[in-house]
């Protein structure tokens, strides 16, 4: 066949968006300066309709944060081989990802343990995504036969290691919807809606590599990352009383046994990687988390006091952040840039003046002077996994 090349027009770099959504694969990326990595805050978010089969990770509704091209909050662990115990329990496992574990259980290593990007809106100051991982915490199905075999051979397929083996193990998660918001230039907000059929322990995982230099903060329920190019404060709030813990060791120590077998030098892995946990003290069916993450590029530990006032509102710089943490009330998240007027609302209007033009009662709104009012409701990806019985 004769090939006839087609002329490709030059791309105008000024038109490249700072953020993008890829719903069919379940990925959202957010940036503050996408064309300048040396000054960029980068956030990625994953909730995939393909699930976690094959080489995928159990990371539905997980997020990563990098600044100036270097990771801050990031997955931990290594892949030696897919049969390696460290890989199976400390890298592919949900506890190595910045997501939620429930009663210590991982998301499934199968196509049935899926998520999806339900909503996405992009503005000048605010970029918003909503992921739904309500179907991620299920027993392994037939698509995970290889993984169950490998885990059993490694003597790792146990309830204690976080796998759902029977009905008693099953946390019976009914809802896990995670709202992720970038507030330019240096704030990230997460708001989680969590429901289960039985009382469970909900764990908000926050992990980092050795360079993160993580430690528990002086403020209640907080973690600090002390890196070589920025400082980061993550403050976590819960609808129920929380406890905070941090370890700097791996769940299973990594060991490169493969390369020496092949005549190569063994890789030296990091000695310290961080695993932070925020958990409800008393088990409960319904839970909400609100995380407010500040990045300080001055490297001087300069952070605003992210503390709710009497109206349950947090004010940081130009931003006003308000989340409904009472699980008996409908979930609601409201954020406003007081300087530019850019405004985000999820949930009931509750008399909000800017929500008067709304078409759908529980949509997400993003309003600014450039684009006017953007409104979105849940939108399914082009492919949705079949439920049992179909």
Coordinates of C-alpha atoms in Angstrom, one line a residue:
X1 CA 0.0 0.0 0.0
X2 CA 1.2 3.5 -0.8
X3 CA 1.5 5.8 2.1
X4 CA 0.6 9.4 1.6
X5 CA 1.8 11.5 4.5
X6 CA -0.7 14.0 6.0
X7 CA 0.5 17.4 7.0
X8 CA 0.2 18.0 10.7
X9 CA -0.4 21.5 11.8
X10 CA 1.9 23.0 14.5
X11 CA 0.4 22.9 18.0
X12 CA -0.2 26.2 19.7
X13 CA 1.3 25.6 23.2
X14 CA -0.9 28.3 24.6
X15 CA -3.9 26.1 24.0
X16 CA -2.7 23.1 25.9
X17 CA -4.9 22.7 29.0
X18 CA -3.5 22.5 32.5
X19 CA -5.6 19.5 33.3
X20 CA -7.3 16.6 31.5
X21 CA -9.7 13.6 32.0
X22 CA -9.5 10.2 30.3
X23 CA -12.7 8.5 31.5
X24 CA -12.4 5.4 29.4
X25 CA -9.2 4.4 31.2
X26 CA -10.1 6.2 34.5
X27 CA -7.3 8.8 34.8
X28 CA -7.4 12.5 35.7
X29 CA -4.3 14.7 35.6
X30 CA -4.1 18.2 37.1
X31 CA -1.3 20.8 36.8
X32 CA -0.5 24.3 37.8
X33 CA 2.1 24.9 35.1
X34 CA 2.0 21.9 32.7
X35 CA 4.7 23.3 30.3
X36 CA 7.2 24.1 33.1
X37 CA 8.0 21.0 35.1
X38 CA 10.5 22.9 37.3
X39 CA 7.6 25.0 38.7
X40 CA 4.7 22.6 38.4
X41 CA 2.4 21.0 41.0
X42 CA 1.1 17.8 39.5
X43 CA -1.7 15.6 40.8
X44 CA -2.9 12.4 39.2
X45 CA -6.0 10.5 40.1
X46 CA -7.1 7.0 39.0
X47 CA -10.4 5.1 39.1
X48 CA -10.4 2.6 36.3
X49 CA -13.4 0.7 34.8
X50 CA -10.8 -2.0 33.8
X51 CA -10.3 -2.9 37.4
X52 CA -7.0 -4.2 38.7
X53 CA -6.4 -7.3 36.6
X54 CA -3.1 -8.3 35.0
X55 CA -0.4 -5.7 35.8
X56 CA -2.9 -3.2 37.2
X57 CA -2.7 -2.1 40.8
X58 CA -5.4 -2.2 43.4
X59 CA -5.6 1.6 43.4
X60 CA -9.1 2.7 42.6
X61 CA -9.8 6.3 43.8
X62 CA -6.0 6.7 44.5
X63 CA -4.1 9.9 44.0
X64 CA -0.4 10.9 43.6
X65 CA 1.2 14.3 44.2
X66 CA 4.5 15.6 42.7
X67 CA 6.1 19.0 42.9
X68 CA 8.7 20.3 40.5
X69 CA 9.0 16.9 39.0
X70 CA 9.7 15.1 42.3
X71 CA 7.2 12.8 44.1
X72 CA 5.7 13.7 47.5
X73 CA 2.7 11.5 48.3
X74 CA 3.3 8.4 46.1
X75 CA 2.9 4.6 45.9
X76 CA 5.5 2.6 47.7
X77 CA 7.2 -0.7 47.0
X78 CA 8.8 -2.4 44.1
X79 CA 8.2 -5.0 41.4
X80 CA 10.9 -7.8 41.5
X81 CA 8.6 -10.3 39.8
X82 CA 4.8 -10.7 39.9
X83 CA 5.4 -13.8 42.2
X84 CA 7.5 -11.9 44.7
X85 CA 5.9 -11.6 48.2
X86 CA 6.9 -8.0 48.6
X87 CA 5.3 -7.1 45.2
X88 CA 2.1 -8.9 46.1
X89 CA 1.7 -7.5 49.6
X90 CA 3.6 -4.2 49.6
X91 CA 3.3 -2.8 46.1
X92 CA 0.2 -4.1 44.3
X93 CA -1.9 -4.0 47.5
X94 CA -4.2 -1.0 48.2
X95 CA -2.2 -0.2 51.4
X96 CA 0.7 0.8 49.2
X97 CA -1.5 3.3 47.4
X98 CA -3.1 6.6 48.4
X99 CA -6.6 5.3 48.7
X100 CA -8.9 3.7 51.3
X101 CA -8.5 0.3 52.9
X102 CA -11.5 -1.1 54.8
X103 CA -10.9 -3.3 57.9
X104 CA -7.4 -3.7 56.4
X105 CA -8.8 -5.2 53.2
X106 CA -7.3 -4.5 49.8
X107 CA -9.3 -3.8 46.7
X108 CA -9.6 -6.9 44.4
X109 CA -6.8 -7.9 42.1
X110 CA -9.4 -8.5 39.4
X111 CA -11.6 -6.8 36.7
X112 CA -14.5 -6.9 39.1
X113 CA -12.7 -4.6 41.5
X114 CA -13.2 -1.5 39.4
X115 CA -13.8 2.2 39.7
X116 CA -14.8 5.0 37.3
X117 CA -14.5 8.8 36.9
X118 CA -18.0 10.1 37.5
X119 CA -17.5 13.8 37.1
X120 CA -14.9 16.3 36.0
X121 CA -14.8 20.1 35.8
X122 CA -11.9 22.4 34.9
X123 CA -11.6 26.1 35.7
X124 CA -9.0 28.7 36.1
X125 CA -8.4 28.4 39.8
X126 CA -10.2 25.1 40.5
X127 CA -10.1 21.7 38.9
X128 CA -12.4 19.0 40.2
X129 CA -12.9 15.3 39.8
X130 CA -15.1 12.7 41.3
X131 CA -14.2 9.0 41.3
X132 CA -16.5 6.1 42.4
X133 CA -14.8 3.0 43.7
X134 CA -17.9 1.5 45.4
X135 CA -17.3 -1.8 43.6
X136 CA -13.6 -2.2 44.3
X137 CA -13.8 -4.1 47.6
X138 CA -15.0 -7.5 46.5
X139 CA -13.7 -11.1 46.6
X140 CA -11.4 -12.1 43.7
X141 CA -13.4 -13.5 40.8
X142 CA -12.4 -15.9 38.0
X143 CA -10.4 -13.1 36.2
X144 CA -8.0 -13.2 39.2
X145 CA -7.4 -16.9 39.1
X146 CA -3.7 -16.3 38.3
X147 CA -3.3 -13.9 41.3
X148 CA -5.0 -16.3 43.7
X149 CA -2.6 -19.1 42.5
X150 CA 0.4 -16.9 42.9
X151 CA -0.6 -15.6 46.3
X152 CA -1.3 -19.2 47.6
X153 CA 2.1 -20.3 46.3
X154 CA 3.7 -17.5 48.2
X155 CA 1.6 -18.5 51.3
X156 CA 0.3 -14.9 51.3
X157 CA -3.4 -15.4 50.5
X158 CA -4.8 -14.9 54.0
X159 CA -7.3 -12.7 55.7
X160 CA -4.5 -11.3 57.9
X161 CA -2.8 -10.0 54.7
X162 CA -5.9 -8.1 53.7
X163 CA -7.7 -10.5 51.3
X164 CA -11.5 -11.2 51.4
X165 CA -11.8 -15.0 51.7
X166 CA -15.3 -15.4 53.0
X167 CA -18.4 -13.5 54.1
X168 CA -16.9 -12.7 57.5
X169 CA -13.9 -11.1 55.8
X170 CA -16.1 -9.0 53.4
X171 CA -16.4 -5.4 54.6
X172 CA -19.5 -5.1 52.4
X173 CA -18.7 -1.6 51.1
X174 CA -21.7 0.1 49.6
X175 CA -20.2 3.5 48.7
X176 CA -16.8 5.0 48.1
X177 CA -17.0 8.3 46.3
X178 CA -13.9 10.5 46.4
X179 CA -13.9 14.2 45.4
X180 CA -10.5 15.5 44.4
X181 CA -10.0 19.3 44.0
X182 CA -6.9 21.3 43.0
X183 CA -7.0 24.9 44.2
X184 CA -4.3 26.8 42.4
X185 CA -1.5 27.5 43.1
X186 CA -0.8 25.2 46.1
X187 CA -3.8 23.5 47.8
X188 CA -5.3 20.0 47.3
X189 CA -8.7 19.0 48.8
X190 CA -10.1 15.5 49.1
X191 CA -13.6 14.7 50.4
X192 CA -14.6 11.0 50.8
X193 CA -18.1 9.6 51.1
X194 CA -18.0 6.1 52.6
X195 CA -20.7 3.6 53.5
X196 CA -20.7 -0.1 54.4
X197 CA -23.4 -2.6 55.3
X198 CA -21.6 -3.3 58.6
X199 CA -19.5 -1.4 61.1
X200 CA -15.8 -1.3 59.9
X201 CA -12.6 0.5 60.3
X202 CA -12.0 3.0 57.4
X203 CA -8.3 3.8 56.7
X204 CA -7.2 6.9 54.8
X205 CA -3.8 5.9 53.4
X206 CA -1.2 8.5 52.8
X207 CA 2.2 7.1 51.6
X208 CA 5.5 8.4 50.4
X209 CA 9.0 7.4 49.2
X210 CA 12.1 8.0 51.2
X211 CA 12.6 11.6 49.9
X212 CA 9.2 12.5 51.4
X213 CA 10.7 12.6 54.9
X214 CA 7.3 12.2 56.4
X215 CA 6.5 12.8 60.1
X216 CA 3.4 13.3 62.2
X217 CA 2.5 17.0 62.5
X218 CA 1.9 19.0 65.7
X219 CA -1.6 19.8 64.6
X220 CA -4.2 17.1 65.2
X221 CA -4.5 14.3 62.6
X222 CA -1.8 15.7 60.3
X223 CA 1.3 14.5 58.4
X224 CA 4.2 16.6 57.2
X225 CA 6.4 15.8 54.2
X226 CA 9.8 17.5 54.5
X227 CA 11.4 17.2 51.1
X228 CA 14.4 18.9 49.4
X229 CA 12.3 21.2 47.3
X230 CA 9.1 21.9 49.3
X231 CA 7.3 21.2 52.6
X232 CA 3.8 19.7 52.6
X233 CA 1.2 19.7 55.4
X234 CA -1.8 17.2 55.1
X235 CA -4.5 17.8 57.6
X236 CA -7.2 15.1 57.8
X237 CA -10.7 15.5 59.3
X238 CA -13.2 12.8 60.0
X239 CA -16.9 12.5 60.7
X240 CA -15.8 10.2 63.6
X241 CA -12.9 10.5 66.0
X242 CA -9.6 9.7 64.2
X243 CA -6.3 8.1 65.2
X244 CA -3.1 8.8 63.3
X245 CA -0.1 6.5 62.8
X246 CA 3.0 6.5 60.6
X247 CA 5.7 3.9 60.0
X248 CA 8.8 4.2 57.8
X249 CA 9.3 0.5 57.0
X250 CA 7.8 -1.8 54.3
X251 CA 5.0 -4.3 55.0
X252 CA 7.3 -6.9 53.5
X253 CA 11.0 -6.0 53.2
X254 CA 12.1 -5.8 49.5
X255 CA 14.9 -8.0 48.4
X256 CA 16.3 -8.2 44.8
X257 CA 16.9 -11.9 44.4
X258 CA 16.3 -11.9 40.6
X259 CA 19.2 -9.8 39.2
X260 CA 22.0 -11.9 40.9
X261 CA 20.4 -15.0 39.4
X262 CA 20.8 -13.4 36.0
X263 CA 24.4 -12.4 36.6
X264 CA 23.7 -8.8 37.4
X265 CA 24.2 -6.7 40.5
X266 CA 21.3 -6.6 42.9
X267 CA 19.3 -3.4 43.1
X268 CA 19.6 -1.5 46.4
X269 CA 16.1 -0.5 47.4
X270 CA 15.2 2.4 49.7
X271 CA 15.6 1.6 53.4
X272 CA 12.7 3.8 54.4
X273 CA 9.3 4.3 52.8
X274 CA 6.4 5.9 54.6
X275 CA 2.9 4.6 55.3
X276 CA 0.6 7.0 57.0
X277 CA -2.9 6.0 58.3
X278 CA -5.9 7.9 59.5
X279 CA -8.5 5.6 61.0
X280 CA -11.8 6.0 62.9
X281 CA -11.3 5.0 66.6
X282 CA -14.7 3.4 66.8
X283 CA -16.0 1.2 64.0
X284 CA -18.9 2.6 62.0
X285 CA -21.0 2.0 58.9
X286 CA -20.8 5.5 57.5
X287 CA -17.7 7.7 57.4
X288 CA -16.5 10.9 55.8
X289 CA -12.9 12.2 55.4
X290 CA -11.9 15.7 54.5
X291 CA -8.2 16.2 53.6
X292 CA -6.6 19.6 53.1
X293 CA -3.1 19.5 51.7
X294 CA -0.9 22.6 51.5
X295 CA 2.4 22.8 49.6
X296 CA 5.0 25.4 50.8
X297 CA 7.6 26.0 48.1
X298 CA 9.7 28.2 50.4
X299 CA 10.7 25.1 52.3
X300 CA 10.2 27.0 55.6
X301 CA 7.2 25.1 57.0
X302 CA 4.9 28.1 56.4
X303 CA 1.3 26.8 56.5
X304 CA -2.0 28.4 57.2
X305 CA -4.0 27.0 60.2
X306 CA -6.5 24.7 58.4
X307 CA -9.0 24.7 61.3
X308 CA -12.8 24.9 60.9
X309 CA -14.5 27.9 62.4
X310 CA -17.9 27.9 64.2
X311 CA -19.6 27.6 60.8
X312 CA -17.4 24.5 59.9
X313 CA -15.6 26.6 57.3
X314 CA -11.8 26.5 56.6
X315 CA -10.2 29.6 55.3
X316 CA -6.8 29.2 53.6
X317 CA -5.4 32.2 51.7
X318 CA -8.0 33.2 49.1
X319 CA -10.1 30.0 49.5
X320 CA -13.1 29.3 51.6
X321 CA -13.7 25.5 52.1
X322 CA -16.8 24.0 53.6
X323 CA -17.7 20.3 53.8
X324 CA -20.6 18.5 55.4
X325 CA -19.1 16.0 57.8
X326 CA -22.3 14.9 59.5
X327 CA -23.1 11.5 58.0
X328 CA -26.8 11.9 58.8
X329 CA -26.9 14.9 56.4
X330 CA -26.5 14.8 52.6
X331 CA -22.9 15.1 51.5
X332 CA -21.9 18.6 50.4
X333 CA -18.7 20.4 49.4
X334 CA -18.5 24.1 48.7
X335 CA -15.3 26.0 47.8
X336 CA -14.9 29.6 46.7
X337 CA -11.9 31.8 45.7
X338 CA -12.8 35.0 47.6
X339 CA -10.6 37.1 45.3
X340 CA -11.7 35.9 41.8
X341 CA -15.1 34.6 42.7
X342 CA -14.6 31.1 41.2
X343 CA -17.0 28.8 42.9
X344 CA -17.5 25.0 43.3
X345 CA -20.6 23.3 44.7
X346 CA -21.4 19.6 45.1
X347 CA -24.6 18.5 46.9
X348 CA -27.7 20.4 48.0
X349 CA -27.7 24.2 47.4
X350 CA -28.9 25.0 50.9
X351 CA -29.8 28.5 49.7
X352 CA -26.6 29.2 47.9
X353 CA -27.2 32.2 45.7
X354 CA -24.8 31.1 43.0
X355 CA -26.7 27.8 42.6
X356 CA -29.9 29.4 41.4
X357 CA -29.3 28.6 37.7
X358 CA -28.8 24.9 38.5
X359 CA -30.5 22.3 36.2
X360 CA -30.0 19.2 38.4
X361 CA -30.5 19.2 42.2
X362 CA -27.4 17.3 43.1
X363 CA -25.0 18.1 40.3
X364 CA -21.6 19.7 40.6
X365 CA -21.3 23.3 39.7
X366 CA -18.1 25.3 38.8
X367 CA -18.7 29.0 38.1
X368 CA -16.1 31.6 37.0
X369 CA -16.0 34.8 34.9
X370 CA -14.3 33.1 32.0
X371 CA -16.6 30.1 31.3
X372 CA -19.7 31.1 33.2
X373 CA -21.5 28.2 34.8
X374 CA -20.3 24.6 34.2
X375 CA -22.6 21.9 35.5
X376 CA -22.1 18.1 35.5
X377 CA -23.8 15.0 36.8
X378 CA -22.5 11.4 36.8
X379 CA -21.3 10.3 33.3
X380 CA -20.5 6.6 32.7
X381 CA -17.5 5.7 30.6
X382 CA -18.1 4.1 27.3
X383 CA -17.5 0.7 28.8
X384 CA -18.9 -0.5 32.1
X385 CA -18.1 -4.0 33.5
X386 CA -21.1 -6.4 33.6
X387 CA -22.5 -7.2 36.9
X388 CA -22.9 -10.9 38.0
X389 CA -25.9 -12.5 36.2
X390 CA -25.5 -10.5 33.0

